[in-house]
Tab-separated table of C-alpha atoms and ligand atoms in Angstrom:
chain	number	residue	atom	x	y	z
Y	1	UNK	CA	0.000	0.000	0.000
Y	2	UNK	CA	1.333	3.392	-0.998
Y	3	UNK	CA	0.904	6.151	1.543
Y	4	UNK	CA	0.342	9.818	0.838
Y	5	UNK	CA	3.140	12.225	1.675
Y	6	UNK	CA	1.347	13.460	4.784
Y	7	UNK	CA	0.803	9.898	6.044
Y	8	UNK	CA	4.416	8.924	5.429
Y	9	UNK	CA	5.517	12.056	7.264
Y	10	UNK	CA	3.272	11.129	10.180
Y	11	UNK	CA	5.109	7.788	10.388
Y	12	UNK	CA	8.469	9.557	10.041
Y	13	UNK	CA	7.493	11.801	12.928
Y	14	UNK	CA	6.582	8.796	15.088
Y	15	UNK	CA	10.036	7.343	14.516
Y	16	UNK	CA	11.788	10.615	15.293
Y	17	UNK	CA	12.688	11.718	11.768
Y	18	UNK	CA	12.395	15.518	11.630
Y	19	UNK	CA	9.594	16.853	9.413
Y	20	UNK	CA	7.924	20.249	9.078
Y	21	UNK	CA	4.683	20.990	10.851
Y	22	UNK	CA	1.605	20.860	8.681
Y	23	UNK	CA	-2.146	20.339	8.379
Y	24	UNK	CA	-4.355	18.499	5.937
Y	25	UNK	CA	-7.024	20.482	4.059
Y	26	UNK	CA	-9.770	19.402	1.676
Y	27	UNK	CA	-11.229	22.870	0.989
Y	28	UNK	CA	-9.715	26.320	0.345
Y	29	UNK	CA	-11.276	27.471	3.631
Y	30	UNK	CA	-9.492	24.731	5.559
Y	31	UNK	CA	-6.268	25.674	3.784
Y	32	UNK	CA	-6.656	29.267	4.949
Y	33	UNK	CA	-7.330	28.151	8.537
Y	34	UNK	CA	-4.284	25.867	8.423
Y	35	UNK	CA	-2.079	28.695	7.135
Y	36	UNK	CA	-3.383	30.999	9.880
Y	37	UNK	CA	-2.607	28.410	12.498
Y	38	UNK	CA	0.850	27.545	11.171
Y	39	UNK	CA	1.825	31.104	10.267
Y	40	UNK	CA	2.729	32.110	6.689
Y	41	UNK	CA	4.678	31.476	4.563
Y	42	UNK	CA	3.377	27.973	3.955
Y	43	UNK	CA	3.677	25.486	1.116
Y	44	UNK	CA	0.481	24.086	-0.420
Y	45	UNK	CA	1.155	20.530	-1.573
Y	46	UNK	CA	-1.164	18.343	-3.649
Y	47	UNK	CA	-1.609	14.916	-2.042
Y	48	UNK	CA	-1.626	12.338	-4.826
Y	49	UNK	CA	-0.055	8.885	-5.058
Y	50	UNK	CA	2.409	9.858	-7.770
Y	51	UNK	CA	5.706	11.700	-7.922
Y	52	UNK	CA	6.715	14.830	-9.822
Y	53	UNK	CA	4.023	16.955	-8.223
Y	54	UNK	CA	6.336	19.946	-8.148
Y	55	UNK	CA	6.902	19.937	-11.903
Y	56	UNK	CA	3.175	19.398	-12.524
Y	57	UNK	CA	2.283	22.570	-10.603
Y	58	UNK	CA	0.944	20.744	-7.565
Y	59	UNK	CA	3.283	22.447	-5.071
Y	60	UNK	CA	3.094	26.197	-4.460
Y	61	UNK	CA	4.508	28.638	-1.953
Y	62	UNK	CA	1.920	30.859	-0.219
Y	63	UNK	CA	3.060	34.147	1.323
Y	64	UNK	CA	-0.135	34.672	3.290
Y	65	UNK	CA	-3.298	32.908	4.416
Y	66	UNK	CA	-5.167	34.629	1.526
Y	67	UNK	CA	-2.598	33.209	-0.824
Y	68	UNK	CA	-2.918	29.730	0.676
Y	69	UNK	CA	-6.677	29.812	0.170
Y	70	UNK	CA	-6.336	30.901	-3.473
Y	71	UNK	CA	-3.590	28.370	-4.253
Y	72	UNK	CA	-5.520	25.552	-2.589
Y	73	UNK	CA	-8.519	26.483	-4.767
Y	74	UNK	CA	-6.247	26.123	-7.835
Y	75	UNK	CA	-4.651	22.867	-6.776
Y	76	UNK	CA	-7.751	21.067	-5.440
Y	77	UNK	CA	-9.406	19.322	-8.369
Y	78	UNK	CA	-6.236	19.511	-10.470
Y	79	UNK	CA	-5.293	16.404	-12.435
Y	80	UNK	CA	-1.735	15.200	-11.857
Y	81	UNK	CA	-0.798	12.298	-14.130
Y	82	UNK	CA	-4.313	10.881	-13.979
Y	83	UNK	CA	-4.780	11.490	-10.251
Y	84	UNK	CA	-7.371	14.023	-9.130
Y	85	UNK	CA	-6.302	16.132	-6.159
Y	86	UNK	CA	-8.830	15.994	-3.320
Y	87	UNK	CA	-6.497	16.853	-0.437
Y	88	UNK	CA	-3.724	19.349	0.079
Y	89	UNK	CA	-1.067	19.342	2.751
Y	90	UNK	CA	-0.341	22.783	4.153
Y	91	UNK	CA	3.130	22.869	5.597
Y	92	UNK	CA	5.220	25.588	7.198
Y	93	UNK	CA	7.600	26.648	4.428
Y	94	UNK	CA	11.231	25.648	4.740
Y	95	UNK	CA	14.277	27.575	3.644
Y	96	UNK	CA	16.507	25.285	1.649
Y	97	UNK	CA	20.268	25.435	1.277
Y	98	UNK	CA	20.799	21.935	-0.111
Y	99	UNK	CA	18.678	18.986	-1.231
Y	100	UNK	CA	19.867	15.422	-0.589
Y	101	UNK	CA	18.297	12.025	-1.230
Y	102	UNK	CA	17.945	9.076	1.149
Y	103	UNK	CA	15.985	5.876	0.654
Y	104	UNK	CA	15.674	2.377	2.001
Y	105	UNK	CA	14.167	-0.422	-0.051
Y	106	UNK	CA	14.538	-4.150	-0.667
Y	107	UNK	CA	17.247	-5.413	-2.936
Y	108	UNK	CA	15.623	-8.719	-3.817
Y	109	UNK	CA	18.654	-10.186	-5.534
Y	110	UNK	CA	20.815	-9.521	-2.481
Y	111	UNK	CA	17.947	-10.484	-0.146
Y	112	UNK	CA	18.764	-7.459	1.976
Y	113	UNK	CA	17.455	-3.969	2.617
Y	114	UNK	CA	19.395	-1.395	0.618
Y	115	UNK	CA	20.141	2.204	1.578
Y	116	UNK	CA	20.741	4.706	-1.176
Y	117	UNK	CA	22.065	8.163	-0.483
Y	118	UNK	CA	23.249	11.082	-2.568
Y	119	UNK	CA	23.842	14.770	-2.033
Y	120	UNK	CA	22.337	15.357	-5.476
Y	121	UNK	CA	18.739	15.133	-4.287
Y	122	UNK	CA	15.611	16.983	-5.268
Y	123	UNK	CA	15.553	15.753	-8.870
Y	124	UNK	CA	14.713	12.337	-10.289
Y	125	UNK	CA	16.937	9.786	-8.674
Y	126	UNK	CA	16.851	7.679	-11.860
Y	127	UNK	CA	18.571	10.588	-13.588
Y	128	UNK	CA	21.366	10.646	-11.000
Y	129	UNK	CA	21.754	6.868	-11.267
Y	130	UNK	CA	22.058	7.119	-15.061
Y	131	UNK	CA	24.194	10.222	-15.480
Y	132	UNK	CA	26.296	10.115	-12.358
Y	133	UNK	CA	26.220	6.616	-10.830
Y	134	UNK	CA	29.238	7.265	-8.623
Y	135	UNK	CA	27.334	9.982	-6.791
Y	136	UNK	CA	24.765	7.441	-5.630
Y	137	UNK	CA	25.996	5.602	-2.547
Y	138	UNK	CA	24.522	2.136	-1.993
Y	139	UNK	CA	24.795	0.201	1.232
Y	140	UNK	CA	23.130	-3.074	2.197
Y	141	UNK	CA	22.050	-3.945	5.709
Y	142	UNK	CA	22.248	-7.532	6.871
Y	143	UNK	CA	18.750	-8.063	8.292
Y	144	UNK	CA	20.044	-10.431	10.970
Y	145	UNK	CA	22.604	-7.923	12.230
Y	146	UNK	CA	20.317	-4.926	11.810
Y	147	UNK	CA	21.319	-1.321	11.300
Y	148	UNK	CA	24.225	0.038	13.333
Y	149	UNK	CA	25.711	3.520	13.696
Y	150	UNK	CA	28.480	2.650	11.224
Y	151	UNK	CA	25.899	2.312	8.410
Y	152	UNK	CA	24.961	5.969	8.789
Y	153	UNK	CA	28.611	7.033	9.033
Y	154	UNK	CA	29.545	5.018	5.942
Y	155	UNK	CA	26.726	6.623	3.931
Y	156	UNK	CA	27.633	10.197	4.837
Y	157	UNK	CA	31.382	9.682	4.307
Y	158	UNK	CA	30.963	7.983	0.967
Y	159	UNK	CA	28.382	10.574	0.004
Y	160	UNK	CA	31.008	13.236	0.812
Y	161	UNK	CA	28.967	15.209	3.330
Y	162	UNK	CA	31.653	17.406	4.869
Y	163	UNK	CA	29.837	19.337	7.579
Y	164	UNK	CA	30.086	17.456	10.927
Y	165	UNK	CA	26.688	18.733	12.094
Y	166	UNK	CA	25.040	17.438	8.932
Y	167	UNK	CA	26.906	14.146	9.163
Y	168	UNK	CA	25.610	13.585	12.658
Y	169	UNK	CA	21.995	14.432	11.828
Y	170	UNK	CA	21.914	12.369	8.638
Y	171	UNK	CA	23.508	9.373	10.342
Y	172	UNK	CA	20.819	9.568	13.036
Y	173	UNK	CA	18.080	9.782	10.386
Y	174	UNK	CA	19.554	6.700	8.683
Y	175	UNK	CA	19.086	4.701	11.895
Y	176	UNK	CA	15.550	5.991	12.397
Y	177	UNK	CA	14.594	5.311	8.795
Y	178	UNK	CA	15.666	1.704	9.280
Y	179	UNK	CA	13.530	1.487	12.440
Y	180	UNK	CA	10.545	2.922	10.541
Y	181	UNK	CA	11.110	0.518	7.635
Y	182	UNK	CA	11.264	-2.557	9.856
Y	183	UNK	CA	8.687	-1.338	12.367
Y	184	UNK	CA	6.065	-0.631	9.689
Y	185	UNK	CA	7.067	-3.603	7.504
Y	186	UNK	CA	7.648	-1.192	4.658
Y	187	UNK	CA	8.897	-2.027	1.182
Y	188	UNK	CA	10.089	1.484	0.428
Y	189	UNK	CA	10.908	4.546	2.529
Y	190	UNK	CA	12.186	7.423	0.420
Y	191	UNK	CA	13.069	10.986	1.382
Y	192	UNK	CA	13.559	13.235	-1.645
Y	193	UNK	CA	14.554	15.851	-0.852
Y	194	UNK	CA	16.205	15.506	2.514
Y	195	UNK	CA	16.964	19.176	3.013
Y	196	UNK	CA	19.566	21.197	4.844
Y	197	UNK	CA	18.283	24.582	6.008
Y	198	UNK	CA	20.454	27.727	6.226
Y	199	UNK	CA	20.672	27.041	9.985
Y	200	UNK	CA	22.171	23.642	9.247
Y	201	UNK	CA	19.099	21.672	10.232
Y	202	UNK	CA	18.385	18.440	8.297
Y	203	UNK	CA	14.729	17.565	7.631
Y	204	UNK	CA	12.562	15.301	5.448
Y	205	UNK	CA	10.713	17.577	3.010
Y	206	UNK	CA	8.954	14.786	1.127
Y	207	UNK	CA	8.026	11.189	1.821
Y	208	UNK	CA	7.349	8.143	-0.283
Y	209	UNK	CA	6.278	5.263	1.912
Y	210	UNK	CA	5.074	1.842	0.770
Y	211	UNK	CA	3.922	-0.753	3.281
Y	212	UNK	CA	3.731	-4.456	2.498
Y	213	UNK	CA	0.030	-5.289	1.946
Y	214	UNK	CA	0.541	-8.739	3.395
Y	215	UNK	CA	1.739	-7.272	6.693
Y	216	UNK	CA	-1.079	-4.761	7.119
Y	217	UNK	CA	-3.044	-7.058	9.412
Y	218	UNK	CA	-0.309	-6.502	11.974
Y	219	UNK	CA	-0.609	-2.721	11.602
Y	220	UNK	CA	-4.261	-1.721	11.960
Y	221	UNK	CA	-3.307	1.942	12.389
Y	222	UNK	CA	-1.550	1.963	9.011
Y	223	UNK	CA	-4.265	-0.158	7.361
Y	224	UNK	CA	-6.750	2.503	8.471
Y	225	UNK	CA	-4.818	5.056	6.392
Y	226	UNK	CA	-6.086	3.419	3.226
Y	227	UNK	CA	-8.004	5.880	1.121
Y	228	UNK	CA	-11.208	3.997	0.341
Y	229	UNK	CA	-12.428	6.758	-1.973
Y	230	UNK	CA	-9.332	6.626	-4.169
Y	231	UNK	CA	-9.145	2.835	-4.374
Y	232	UNK	CA	-10.619	0.845	-7.207
Y	233	UNK	CA	-14.035	-0.302	-5.849
Y	234	UNK	CA	-13.477	-3.810	-7.209
Y	235	UNK	CA	-10.118	-4.096	-5.503
Y	236	UNK	CA	-11.833	-3.023	-2.302
Y	237	UNK	CA	-14.546	-5.660	-2.798
Y	238	UNK	CA	-11.896	-8.295	-3.489
Y	239	UNK	CA	-9.919	-7.350	-0.421
Y	240	UNK	CA	-13.036	-7.544	1.762
Y	241	UNK	CA	-13.706	-11.032	0.437
Y	242	UNK	CA	-10.098	-12.114	0.804
Y	243	UNK	CA	-9.729	-12.683	-2.961
Y	244	UNK	CA	-6.474	-11.906	-4.756
Y	245	UNK	CA	-7.550	-9.706	-7.682
Y	246	UNK	CA	-5.565	-7.668	-10.182
Y	247	UNK	CA	-7.174	-5.419	-12.794
Y	248	UNK	CA	-5.856	-5.488	-16.362
Y	249	UNK	CA	-7.018	-3.916	-19.659
Y	250	UNK	CA	-8.564	-6.664	-21.815
Y	251	UNK	CA	-11.788	-8.628	-22.137
Y	252	UNK	CA	-11.151	-12.100	-20.685
Y	253	UNK	CA	-11.638	-12.578	-16.964
Y	254	UNK	CA	-9.053	-15.058	-15.679
Y	255	UNK	CA	-9.517	-17.264	-12.675
Y	256	UNK	CA	-7.018	-19.869	-11.542
Y	257	UNK	CA	-5.950	-21.685	-8.414
Y	258	UNK	CA	-2.480	-20.903	-7.206
Y	259	UNK	CA	-0.251	-18.017	-8.289
Y	260	UNK	CA	1.783	-20.070	-10.780
Y	261	UNK	CA	-1.187	-21.464	-12.679
Y	262	UNK	CA	-2.957	-18.112	-12.655
Y	263	UNK	CA	0.055	-16.330	-14.147
Y	264	UNK	CA	0.439	-19.063	-16.774
Y	265	UNK	CA	-3.236	-18.670	-17.640
Y	266	UNK	CA	-2.720	-14.952	-18.221
Y	267	UNK	CA	0.189	-15.849	-20.509
Y	268	UNK	CA	-1.779	-18.461	-22.447
Y	269	UNK	CA	-4.735	-16.117	-22.985
Y	270	UNK	CA	-2.290	-13.571	-24.390
Y	271	UNK	CA	-0.521	-16.265	-26.424
Y	272	UNK	CA	-3.713	-17.210	-28.268
Y	273	UNK	CA	-4.375	-13.559	-29.109
Y	274	UNK	CA	-6.647	-12.502	-26.266
Y	275	UNK	CA	-6.309	-9.882	-23.582
Y	276	UNK	CA	-7.002	-10.598	-19.914
Y	277	UNK	CA	-9.423	-8.163	-18.257
Y	278	UNK	CA	-8.101	-9.133	-14.855
Y	279	UNK	CA	-6.937	-12.131	-12.930
Y	280	UNK	CA	-8.038	-13.741	-9.720
Y	281	UNK	CA	-6.203	-16.350	-7.709
Y	282	UNK	CA	-8.355	-18.775	-5.740
Y	283	UNK	CA	-5.313	-19.934	-3.833
Y	284	UNK	CA	-4.643	-23.513	-2.894
Y	285	UNK	CA	-8.080	-24.156	-1.432
Y	286	UNK	CA	-10.889	-23.244	-3.773
Y	287	UNK	CA	-13.970	-24.364	-1.874
Y	288	UNK	CA	-17.440	-23.456	-3.136
Y	289	UNK	CA	-17.631	-20.172	-1.227
Y	290	UNK	CA	-14.182	-19.147	-2.528
Y	291	UNK	CA	-15.362	-19.713	-6.093
Y	292	UNK	CA	-18.537	-17.700	-5.494
Y	293	UNK	CA	-16.513	-14.827	-4.035
Y	294	UNK	CA	-14.002	-14.825	-6.899
Y	295	UNK	CA	-16.700	-14.987	-9.578
Y	296	UNK	CA	-18.572	-12.182	-7.894
Y	297	UNK	CA	-15.474	-9.987	-8.124
Y	298	UNK	CA	-14.683	-10.926	-11.734
Y	299	UNK	CA	-18.239	-10.489	-12.992
Y	300	UNK	CA	-18.409	-7.021	-11.440
Y	301	UNK	CA	-15.668	-5.904	-13.834
Y	302	UNK	CA	-17.549	-4.179	-16.689
Y	303	UNK	CA	-14.777	-4.979	-19.186
Y	304	UNK	CA	-15.230	-8.739	-18.898
Y	305	UNK	CA	-16.815	-10.427	-21.975
Y	306	UNK	CA	-15.956	-14.024	-21.121
Y	307	UNK	CA	-14.339	-15.858	-18.232
Y	308	UNK	CA	-11.676	-18.482	-18.419
Y	309	UNK	CA	-11.660	-20.567	-15.289
Y	310	UNK	CA	-8.534	-22.692	-15.186
Y	311	UNK	CA	-8.322	-25.229	-12.388
Y	312	UNK	CA	-5.764	-27.846	-11.675
Y	313	UNK	CA	-6.925	-29.957	-8.759
Y	314	UNK	CA	-4.042	-30.936	-6.543
Y	315	UNK	CA	-5.267	-30.332	-3.024
Y	316	UNK	CA	-8.307	-28.616	-4.492
Y	317	UNK	CA	-10.773	-31.275	-5.585
Y	318	UNK	CA	-12.348	-30.627	-8.971
Y	319	UNK	CA	-15.797	-31.899	-7.920
Y	320	UNK	CA	-15.799	-29.341	-5.108
Y	321	UNK	CA	-14.844	-26.612	-7.582
Y	322	UNK	CA	-17.542	-27.743	-10.026
Y	323	UNK	CA	-20.164	-27.485	-7.274
Y	324	UNK	CA	-18.845	-24.037	-6.424
Y	325	UNK	CA	-19.203	-22.961	-10.039
Y	326	UNK	CA	-22.798	-24.192	-10.243
Y	327	UNK	CA	-23.653	-22.572	-6.934
Y	328	UNK	CA	-22.159	-19.292	-8.112
Y	329	UNK	CA	-23.893	-19.407	-11.482
Y	330	UNK	CA	-27.227	-20.060	-9.750
Y	331	UNK	CA	-26.728	-17.214	-7.301
Y	332	UNK	CA	-25.490	-14.684	-9.779
Y	333	UNK	CA	-26.984	-15.320	-13.214
Y	334	UNK	CA	-23.708	-14.807	-15.019
Y	335	UNK	CA	-24.601	-13.134	-18.283
Y	336	UNK	CA	-21.580	-14.152	-20.325
Y	337	UNK	CA	-19.733	-17.301	-21.326
Y	338	UNK	CA	-17.780	-19.199	-18.739
Y	339	UNK	CA	-15.136	-21.568	-20.062
Y	340	UNK	CA	-13.922	-24.102	-17.531
Y	341	UNK	CA	-10.913	-26.303	-17.756
Y	342	UNK	CA	-10.814	-28.847	-14.965
Y	343	UNK	CA	-7.935	-31.215	-14.529
Y	344	UNK	CA	-6.344	-33.076	-11.648
Y	345	UNK	CA	-7.893	-34.656	-8.551
Y	346	UNK	CA	-11.475	-35.817	-9.236
Y	347	UNK	CA	-11.466	-34.076	-12.635
Y	348	UNK	CA	-13.814	-36.568	-14.266
Y	349	UNK	CA	-16.308	-36.262	-11.448
Y	350	UNK	CA	-16.052	-32.467	-11.711
Y	351	UNK	CA	-16.616	-32.414	-15.468
Y	352	UNK	CA	-19.553	-34.814	-15.081
Y	353	UNK	CA	-21.200	-32.439	-12.579
Y	354	UNK	CA	-20.793	-29.544	-15.006
Y	355	UNK	CA	-22.020	-31.493	-18.036
Y	356	UNK	CA	-25.095	-32.762	-16.188
Y	357	UNK	CA	-26.025	-29.242	-15.191
Y	358	UNK	CA	-26.245	-28.454	-18.917
Y	359	UNK	CA	-26.036	-24.679	-18.572
Y	360	UNK	CA	-26.081	-22.867	-21.910
Y	361	UNK	CA	-23.209	-20.453	-21.135
Y	362	UNK	CA	-20.952	-23.009	-19.459
Y	363	UNK	CA	-18.281	-24.574	-21.665
Y	364	UNK	CA	-16.007	-27.334	-20.407
Y	365	UNK	CA	-12.635	-27.838	-22.083
Y	366	UNK	CA	-10.067	-30.516	-21.349
Y	367	UNK	CA	-6.848	-28.574	-21.915
Y	368	UNK	CA	-5.566	-25.167	-20.971
Y	369	UNK	CA	-4.808	-24.185	-24.560
Y	370	UNK	CA	-8.255	-25.164	-25.848
Y	371	UNK	CA	-9.883	-23.447	-22.914
Y	372	UNK	CA	-7.982	-20.228	-23.582
Y	373	UNK	CA	-8.826	-20.321	-27.317
Y	374	UNK	CA	-12.483	-20.869	-26.562
Y	375	UNK	CA	-12.639	-18.028	-24.034
Y	376	UNK	CA	-10.888	-15.614	-26.379
Y	377	UNK	CA	-13.255	-16.577	-29.216
Y	378	UNK	CA	-16.299	-16.076	-27.009
Y	379	UNK	CA	-15.005	-12.709	-25.759
Y	380	UNK	CA	-14.635	-11.346	-29.268
V	401	GDP	P1	7.575	16.024	-5.621
V	401	GDP	O1	7.743	16.989	-6.747
V	401	GDP	O2	6.301	15.253	-5.761
V	401	GDP	O3	8.750	15.145	-5.411
V	401	GDP	O4	7.360	16.908	-4.274
V	401	GDP	P2	8.415	17.443	-3.189
V	401	GDP	O5	7.725	17.481	-1.887
V	401	GDP	O6	9.690	16.695	-3.248
V	401	GDP	O7	8.664	18.943	-3.632
V	401	GDP	C1	9.278	19.269	-4.849
V	401	GDP	C2	10.181	20.466	-4.693
V	401	GDP	O8	9.427	21.588	-4.226
V	401	GDP	C3	11.268	20.285	-3.660
V	401	GDP	O9	12.378	19.613	-4.191
V	401	GDP	C4	11.581	21.694	-3.274
V	401	GDP	O10	12.516	22.240	-4.167
V	401	GDP	C5	10.253	22.419	-3.438
V	401	GDP	N1	9.678	22.623	-2.104
V	401	GDP	C6	8.823	21.815	-1.445
V	401	GDP	N2	8.571	22.282	-0.199
V	401	GDP	C7	9.285	23.411	-0.079
V	401	GDP	C8	9.491	24.361	0.981
V	401	GDP	O11	8.957	24.259	2.101
V	401	GDP	N3	10.316	25.415	0.728
V	401	GDP	C9	10.938	25.564	-0.480
V	401	GDP	N4	11.748	26.609	-0.642
V	401	GDP	N5	10.796	24.690	-1.483
V	401	GDP	C10	9.984	23.635	-1.292
V	402	MN	MN1	9.982	14.657	-3.890
C-alpha cells in the first residue's frame, strides 16, 4: 500500500525523523485556517499517489493565508498524471540550502534492505543513477545484524557530506529510517529531498512510503490510512472477500488456483491472441464459497466479456470446484460465457457435474490451450 506524503511524514514523525509541521485540508477554507494556524509562509502541496508533483504545478509557496486559500482552490481538483487532487497538505515553508536524497528499499537479488544516499537530491533519482552513478551511494544492511551507527557514518562519508553537524543528523536519520522501515514492515521509505536549512538543520521535506500489503493485518493503524475513496471499488470488494484480484485492460476474466497457474493462464490467454481483463487467484483451497466470491469480483468488472476458469486440482478437488461454479452461477446469473478447464484430482467427477447441469453459457474444455482459445473466441 502506498501512503500519501502526509501519512508517510506522520510515520516519520513517530520514529523521530524531523519533518515540518503541517495540516491536511480538503477545501480552500481549511487551507486558509491551516495557514493561519501555522503562520505564513506555507507550502500548499497536492496529495496524490504519484511523484513529480512539483513539476506538474501541484506544489506552491503561499506568502499569506489569503494566498494559501487561493492556491488551494487552484490545486484542489487539479489532475496530476491521472490522479485528481482531493487533499492538500499545508506545511510551514522551509528555507533550503541543499537537497539530498535518502531511501531504504529491498534489494531482492541480495535479499537485503538497501540504503541509497546522494547529495544530489531533489531531482529524479533515476537521472542521477544514469548520469552520475558514482554519486549514488549504496549500502546493504544484513537483516540479521540490523542497522548500526556505522551504516549511517559510511553513507555520509561515501556521500562526501563534509559538515560534521550534517553528518551527525543524517547518520541519526539513517538509523531511524531503518527502524521505521522494519517497524512498519515497509517495502520502500524514500526521502527526496532531505533538506539542509540555512541554519544547518536536516529535515525530510517529502516522503514516499510503501507498506507491504501482506503485513497490514499486523498494523491496523496503518491499514486505516487506506483511502477507500481513491481505491478501485473492485479491488476493495476483493480485499473484503479475501480474494487476490488484479485489474488489467482486456476482455477475458481469468480465474485460476495458485499463483503459478494463474500467471500461466494470463500468458496463455495472451498467447492465443486474447487480452485478460483481470486475474483472480483462488489460492490452494478453492472451496465453493471461494469460487462464489471470486466470480462475484470478476463479474463485477464491466470490461469482462468471457471468463476463463482454469483449475488444476491438486489439493483442491475438482468436484468441489464444479459445485462451487454451479452454486455461483445459480446465485449470480452470469450473463456471459464461462469456459472451464478442470484437470487433476477428481477431474472426471467435476466435469460430469458440469455437463449434467447443462447450462447454456458453461463450456467445459479438457486442456488449458483449448480453454484459452475458446474463451478468447467467445469474448470477441
Ligand atoms: P515532488 O515533486 O512530488 O517530489 O514533491 P516534493 O515534496 O519533493 O517537492 C518538490 C520540490 O518543491 C522540492 O524539491 C523543493 O525544491 C520544493 N519545495 C517543497 N517544499 C518546499 C518548501 O517548504 N520550501 C521551499 N523553498 N521549497 C519547497
Ligand atoms: Mn519529492
